[in-house]
Tab-separated table of C-alpha atoms in Angstrom:
chain	number	residue	atom	x	y	z
F	1	GLN	CA	65.936	-4.102	-45.248
F	2	LEU	CA	66.781	-3.521	-41.610
F	3	GLN	CA	65.531	-0.220	-40.233
F	4	LEU	CA	65.687	1.368	-36.800
F	5	GLN	CA	63.525	4.199	-35.524
F	6	GLU	CA	63.889	6.088	-32.261
F	7	SER	CA	60.838	7.438	-30.460
F	8	GLY	CA	60.159	9.304	-27.237
F	9	PRO	CA	59.650	12.764	-25.758
F	10	GLY	CA	61.691	15.559	-27.271
F	11	LEU	CA	61.680	17.526	-24.031
F	12	VAL	CA	62.479	16.233	-20.547
F	13	LYS	CA	62.575	18.241	-17.342
F	14	ARG	CA	65.767	18.490	-15.366
F	15	SER	CA	66.146	15.735	-12.722
F	16	GLU	CA	63.533	13.546	-14.421
F	17	THR	CA	64.032	10.367	-16.461
F	18	LEU	CA	64.624	10.317	-20.200
F	19	SER	CA	62.925	7.356	-21.884
F	20	LEU	CA	63.482	6.346	-25.493
F	21	THR	CA	62.476	3.332	-27.541
F	22	CYS	CA	64.053	1.966	-30.698
F	23	THR	CA	61.783	-0.032	-32.979
F	24	VAL	CA	63.552	-2.517	-35.209
F	25	SER	CA	61.960	-3.580	-38.499
F	26	GLY	CA	63.106	-5.939	-41.213
F	27	VAL	CA	64.805	-8.404	-38.889
F	28	SER	CA	64.105	-10.033	-35.560
F	29	ILE	CA	65.768	-8.396	-32.601
F	30	SER	CA	66.357	-11.921	-31.307
F	31	THR	CA	69.415	-12.386	-33.473
F	32	PRO	CA	73.024	-12.658	-32.248
F	33	TYR	CA	73.829	-8.947	-32.275
F	34	TYR	CA	74.127	-6.207	-29.733
F	35	TRP	CA	71.702	-3.300	-29.994
F	36	SER	CA	73.101	0.044	-28.904
F	37	TRP	CA	72.464	3.652	-27.947
F	38	ILE	CA	74.803	6.482	-28.928
F	39	ARG	CA	74.309	10.192	-28.402
F	40	GLN	CA	75.688	13.447	-29.766
F	41	PRO	CA	75.342	16.780	-27.944
F	42	PRO	CA	74.779	19.767	-30.247
F	43	GLY	CA	77.977	20.627	-32.085
F	44	LYS	CA	79.939	17.877	-30.344
F	45	GLY	CA	81.165	14.351	-30.996
F	46	LEU	CA	79.649	10.913	-30.577
F	47	GLU	CA	79.325	9.317	-27.153
F	48	TYR	CA	78.694	5.604	-26.583
F	49	ILE	CA	75.905	5.030	-24.050
F	50	GLY	CA	75.550	1.266	-23.978
F	51	SER	CA	74.552	-1.978	-25.674
F	52	ILE	CA	72.118	-4.789	-24.980
F	53	TYR	CA	71.884	-8.349	-26.302
F	54	TYR	CA	68.473	-9.892	-26.939
F	55	THR	CA	69.030	-12.119	-23.912
F	56	GLY	CA	69.342	-8.994	-21.779
F	57	ASN	CA	73.107	-8.885	-21.315
F	58	THR	CA	74.276	-5.268	-21.183
F	59	TYR	CA	77.332	-3.056	-21.407
F	60	TYR	CA	77.165	0.543	-20.208
F	61	ASN	CA	79.468	3.545	-20.484
F	62	PRO	CA	81.006	3.778	-16.989
F	63	SER	CA	80.433	7.530	-16.924
F	64	LEU	CA	76.669	6.961	-17.287
F	65	GLN	CA	76.289	3.553	-15.695
F	66	SER	CA	74.725	4.759	-12.450
F	67	ARG	CA	71.899	6.450	-14.378
F	68	VAL	CA	71.301	4.115	-17.334
F	69	ILE	CA	69.015	1.155	-17.758
F	70	MET	CA	68.557	-0.587	-21.097
F	71	SER	CA	65.964	-3.241	-21.813
F	72	VAL	CA	64.722	-5.315	-24.719
F	73	ASP	CA	61.182	-6.373	-25.632
F	74	THR	CA	61.398	-9.224	-28.110
F	75	SER	CA	57.615	-9.411	-28.509
F	76	LYS	CA	57.551	-5.859	-29.873
F	77	ASN	CA	60.964	-6.037	-31.577
F	78	GLN	CA	62.074	-3.026	-29.568
F	79	PHE	CA	64.799	-2.037	-27.177
F	80	SER	CA	64.738	0.883	-24.793
F	81	LEU	CA	66.857	3.382	-22.913
F	82	LYS	CA	66.156	5.025	-19.592
F	83	LEU	CA	68.471	7.753	-18.320
F	84	SER	CA	67.628	9.111	-14.898
F	85	SER	CA	68.362	12.412	-13.128
F	86	VAL	CA	68.962	14.251	-16.384
F	87	THR	CA	70.696	17.608	-16.583
F	88	ALA	CA	71.385	20.049	-19.404
F	89	ALA	CA	74.476	17.983	-20.246
F	90	ASP	CA	72.161	15.189	-21.405
F	91	THR	CA	70.710	17.362	-24.172
F	92	ALA	CA	71.677	15.572	-27.376
F	93	VAL	CA	70.605	13.705	-30.467
F	94	TYR	CA	70.120	10.104	-29.418
F	95	TYR	CA	70.762	7.353	-31.947
F	96	CYS	CA	69.976	3.662	-31.756
F	97	ALA	CA	72.155	1.326	-33.792
F	98	ARG	CA	72.933	-2.323	-34.423
F	99	ASP	CA	76.416	-3.574	-33.613
F	100	GLY	CA	76.513	-6.102	-36.397
F	101	ALA	CA	79.488	-5.602	-38.685
F	102	GLY	CA	82.289	-8.094	-38.494
F	103	ASN	CA	83.024	-10.617	-35.808
F	104	TYR	CA	83.852	-8.238	-32.998
F	105	LEU	CA	82.107	-5.585	-30.936
F	106	PHE	CA	81.868	-2.016	-32.186
F	107	GLY	CA	80.846	-2.132	-35.816
F	108	PHE	CA	77.586	-0.182	-36.030
F	109	ASP	CA	76.216	-1.068	-39.440
F	110	PHE	CA	72.640	0.169	-39.138
F	111	TRP	CA	71.529	3.395	-37.449
F	112	GLY	CA	68.263	5.118	-36.735
F	113	PRO	CA	67.852	8.709	-37.959
F	114	GLY	CA	68.252	10.019	-34.426
F	115	THR	CA	65.951	11.916	-32.118
F	116	MET	CA	66.716	15.228	-30.432
F	117	VAL	CA	66.114	15.327	-26.698
F	118	SER	CA	66.364	18.598	-24.835
F	119	VAL	CA	66.488	18.939	-21.066
F	120	SER	CA	64.607	21.918	-19.724
F	121	SER	CA	64.979	23.599	-16.387
N	1	GLN	CA	86.070	13.158	-22.741
N	2	SER	CA	87.102	10.699	-25.460
N	3	VAL	CA	90.018	8.323	-24.967
N	4	LEU	CA	90.690	8.246	-28.720
N	5	THR	CA	92.407	11.290	-30.219
N	6	GLN	CA	91.885	12.516	-33.765
N	7	PRO	CA	93.056	15.712	-35.483
N	8	PRO	CA	90.273	18.329	-35.444
N	9	SER	CA	90.480	18.911	-39.182
N	10	VAL	CA	92.198	17.889	-42.398
N	11	SER	CA	91.848	19.301	-45.891
N	12	ALA	CA	92.945	18.693	-49.448
N	13	ALA	CA	91.980	19.519	-53.002
N	14	PRO	CA	89.583	17.402	-55.042
N	15	GLY	CA	91.246	14.249	-56.314
N	16	GLN	CA	93.901	14.288	-53.625
N	17	LYS	CA	94.252	11.967	-50.630
N	18	VAL	CA	93.819	12.644	-46.934
N	19	THR	CA	94.619	10.478	-43.942
N	20	ILE	CA	93.011	10.721	-40.520
N	21	SER	CA	94.776	9.327	-37.481
N	22	CYS	CA	93.162	7.855	-34.386
N	23	SER	CA	95.401	7.433	-31.362
N	24	GLY	CA	94.506	5.277	-28.386
N	25	SER	CA	96.088	2.822	-25.969
N	26	THR	CA	96.620	-0.875	-25.361
N	27	SER	CA	93.223	-1.178	-23.651
N	28	ASN	CA	91.364	-0.039	-26.747
N	29	ILE	CA	92.962	0.155	-30.198
N	30	GLY	CA	95.954	-1.934	-29.184
N	31	ASN	CA	93.856	-5.010	-28.435
N	32	ASN	CA	90.581	-4.494	-30.266
N	33	TYR	CA	89.253	-3.836	-33.731
N	34	VAL	CA	88.648	-0.350	-35.080
N	35	SER	CA	85.715	1.004	-37.068
N	36	TRP	CA	85.306	4.312	-38.887
N	37	TYR	CA	82.188	6.394	-39.514
N	38	GLN	CA	81.282	9.245	-41.836
N	39	GLN	CA	78.734	11.784	-40.648
N	40	LEU	CA	77.332	14.192	-43.195
N	41	PRO	CA	75.706	17.341	-41.762
N	42	GLY	CA	72.366	16.652	-40.136
N	43	THR	CA	72.477	12.902	-40.699
N	44	ALA	CA	73.242	9.759	-38.736
N	45	PRO	CA	76.764	8.344	-38.924
N	46	LYS	CA	77.488	5.780	-41.620
N	47	LEU	CA	79.851	2.840	-41.253
N	48	LEU	CA	82.847	3.097	-43.583
N	49	ILE	CA	85.331	0.591	-42.152
N	50	TYR	CA	85.038	-2.237	-39.623
N	51	ASP	CA	87.466	-4.802	-38.224
N	52	ASN	CA	90.314	-2.319	-38.912
N	53	ASP	CA	90.312	-2.572	-42.678
N	54	LYS	CA	87.082	-4.096	-44.021
N	55	ARG	CA	84.547	-2.138	-46.055
N	56	PRO	CA	80.812	-2.830	-45.891
N	57	SER	CA	79.044	-3.518	-49.145
N	58	GLY	CA	78.583	-0.313	-51.115
N	59	ILE	CA	81.529	1.590	-49.650
N	60	PRO	CA	83.973	2.497	-52.446
N	61	ASP	CA	87.585	1.373	-52.254
N	62	ARG	CA	88.617	5.043	-52.072
N	63	PHE	CA	88.135	4.521	-48.341
N	64	SER	CA	90.744	2.413	-46.583
N	65	GLY	CA	91.611	1.560	-43.010
N	66	SER	CA	94.690	0.329	-41.232
N	67	LYS	CA	95.964	-0.231	-37.717
N	68	SER	CA	99.390	-0.350	-36.175
N	69	GLY	CA	99.950	-0.759	-32.462
N	70	THR	CA	97.745	1.698	-30.599
N	71	SER	CA	96.895	3.848	-33.609
N	72	ALA	CA	94.605	3.521	-36.580
N	73	THR	CA	94.345	5.438	-39.817
N	74	LEU	CA	91.565	6.165	-42.285
N	75	GLY	CA	92.579	7.048	-45.818
N	76	ILE	CA	90.364	8.771	-48.355
N	77	SER	CA	91.749	8.923	-51.877
N	78	GLY	CA	90.358	10.665	-54.938
N	79	LEU	CA	88.635	13.240	-52.748
N	80	LEU	CA	85.182	14.364	-53.834
N	81	THR	CA	83.243	17.379	-52.626
N	82	GLY	CA	80.710	14.896	-51.284
N	83	ASP	CA	83.367	13.573	-48.882
N	84	GLU	CA	83.126	16.771	-46.829
N	85	ALA	CA	81.925	15.461	-43.489
N	86	ASP	CA	82.921	14.602	-39.959
N	87	TYR	CA	84.739	11.298	-39.483
N	88	TYR	CA	84.928	9.284	-36.280
N	89	CYS	CA	86.950	6.269	-35.250
N	90	GLY	CA	85.683	3.877	-32.616
N	91	THR	CA	86.593	0.701	-30.839
N	92	TRP	CA	85.982	-1.387	-27.760
N	93	ASP	CA	87.860	-0.542	-24.581
N	94	SER	CA	88.635	-3.663	-22.582
N	95	SER	CA	89.388	-1.731	-19.402
N	96	LEU	CA	86.100	0.166	-19.513
N	97	SER	CA	84.109	-2.778	-20.904
N	98	ALA	CA	82.468	-0.210	-23.127
N	99	GLY	CA	82.798	1.323	-26.544
N	100	VAL	CA	84.663	4.546	-27.193
N	101	PHE	CA	84.604	7.001	-30.069
N	102	GLY	CA	87.312	9.325	-31.287
N	103	THR	CA	87.114	13.080	-30.964
N	104	GLY	CA	86.142	13.449	-34.617
N	105	THR	CA	87.803	15.010	-37.651
N	106	LYS	CA	86.261	17.457	-40.080
N	107	VAL	CA	87.332	16.878	-43.677
N	108	THR	CA	87.278	19.897	-45.974
N	109	VAL	CA	87.663	19.637	-49.728
N	110	LEU	CA	89.363	22.805	-50.888
């Protein structure tokens, strides 16, 4: 059974870089799917951050694009998120997910449990 | 802010039906496929509908999806207390070359 698990610091200082890793188990990350990051600020809705293919092709939310870098490590079956110059507005639960349902983009069929990241001043 | 608009809340009695609308534009819903997610309190979202109207294995047929033009609709029939949750639509936006989620709708079972 496919499982995803986010990991990384729960507290990041303002202006520094948030770094998270998603470990995929139960299936190779080198399969024809996009692997994605989505976040949810406390009490608010879902926000798409970006997606990465195992070949390295990426899509990023334009509102975050200047600060986001996603990467994939096929040897460890992981993909990662780096978000630079964080502010309090980046405080959120961060989810990793597989975009694998159907034949088109945006069908997130497997999700990690999420990890809370707070930005401190 | 989200480019997909949903009503903040809907409610109905157990056993009744609710519908949740998701309004977008030609760059997103109008030319791409819509998915729907259920988020129970404190948990990760769960895929209910993909490709506008398809249900993943294990999702009961009480949940249905449809799309017309630049709007999509999620229907939940035979409401159960366990259906109380937040529901989000989502799709690809061809102009942004990125995914977008709806504003979210809270379903209350009276």
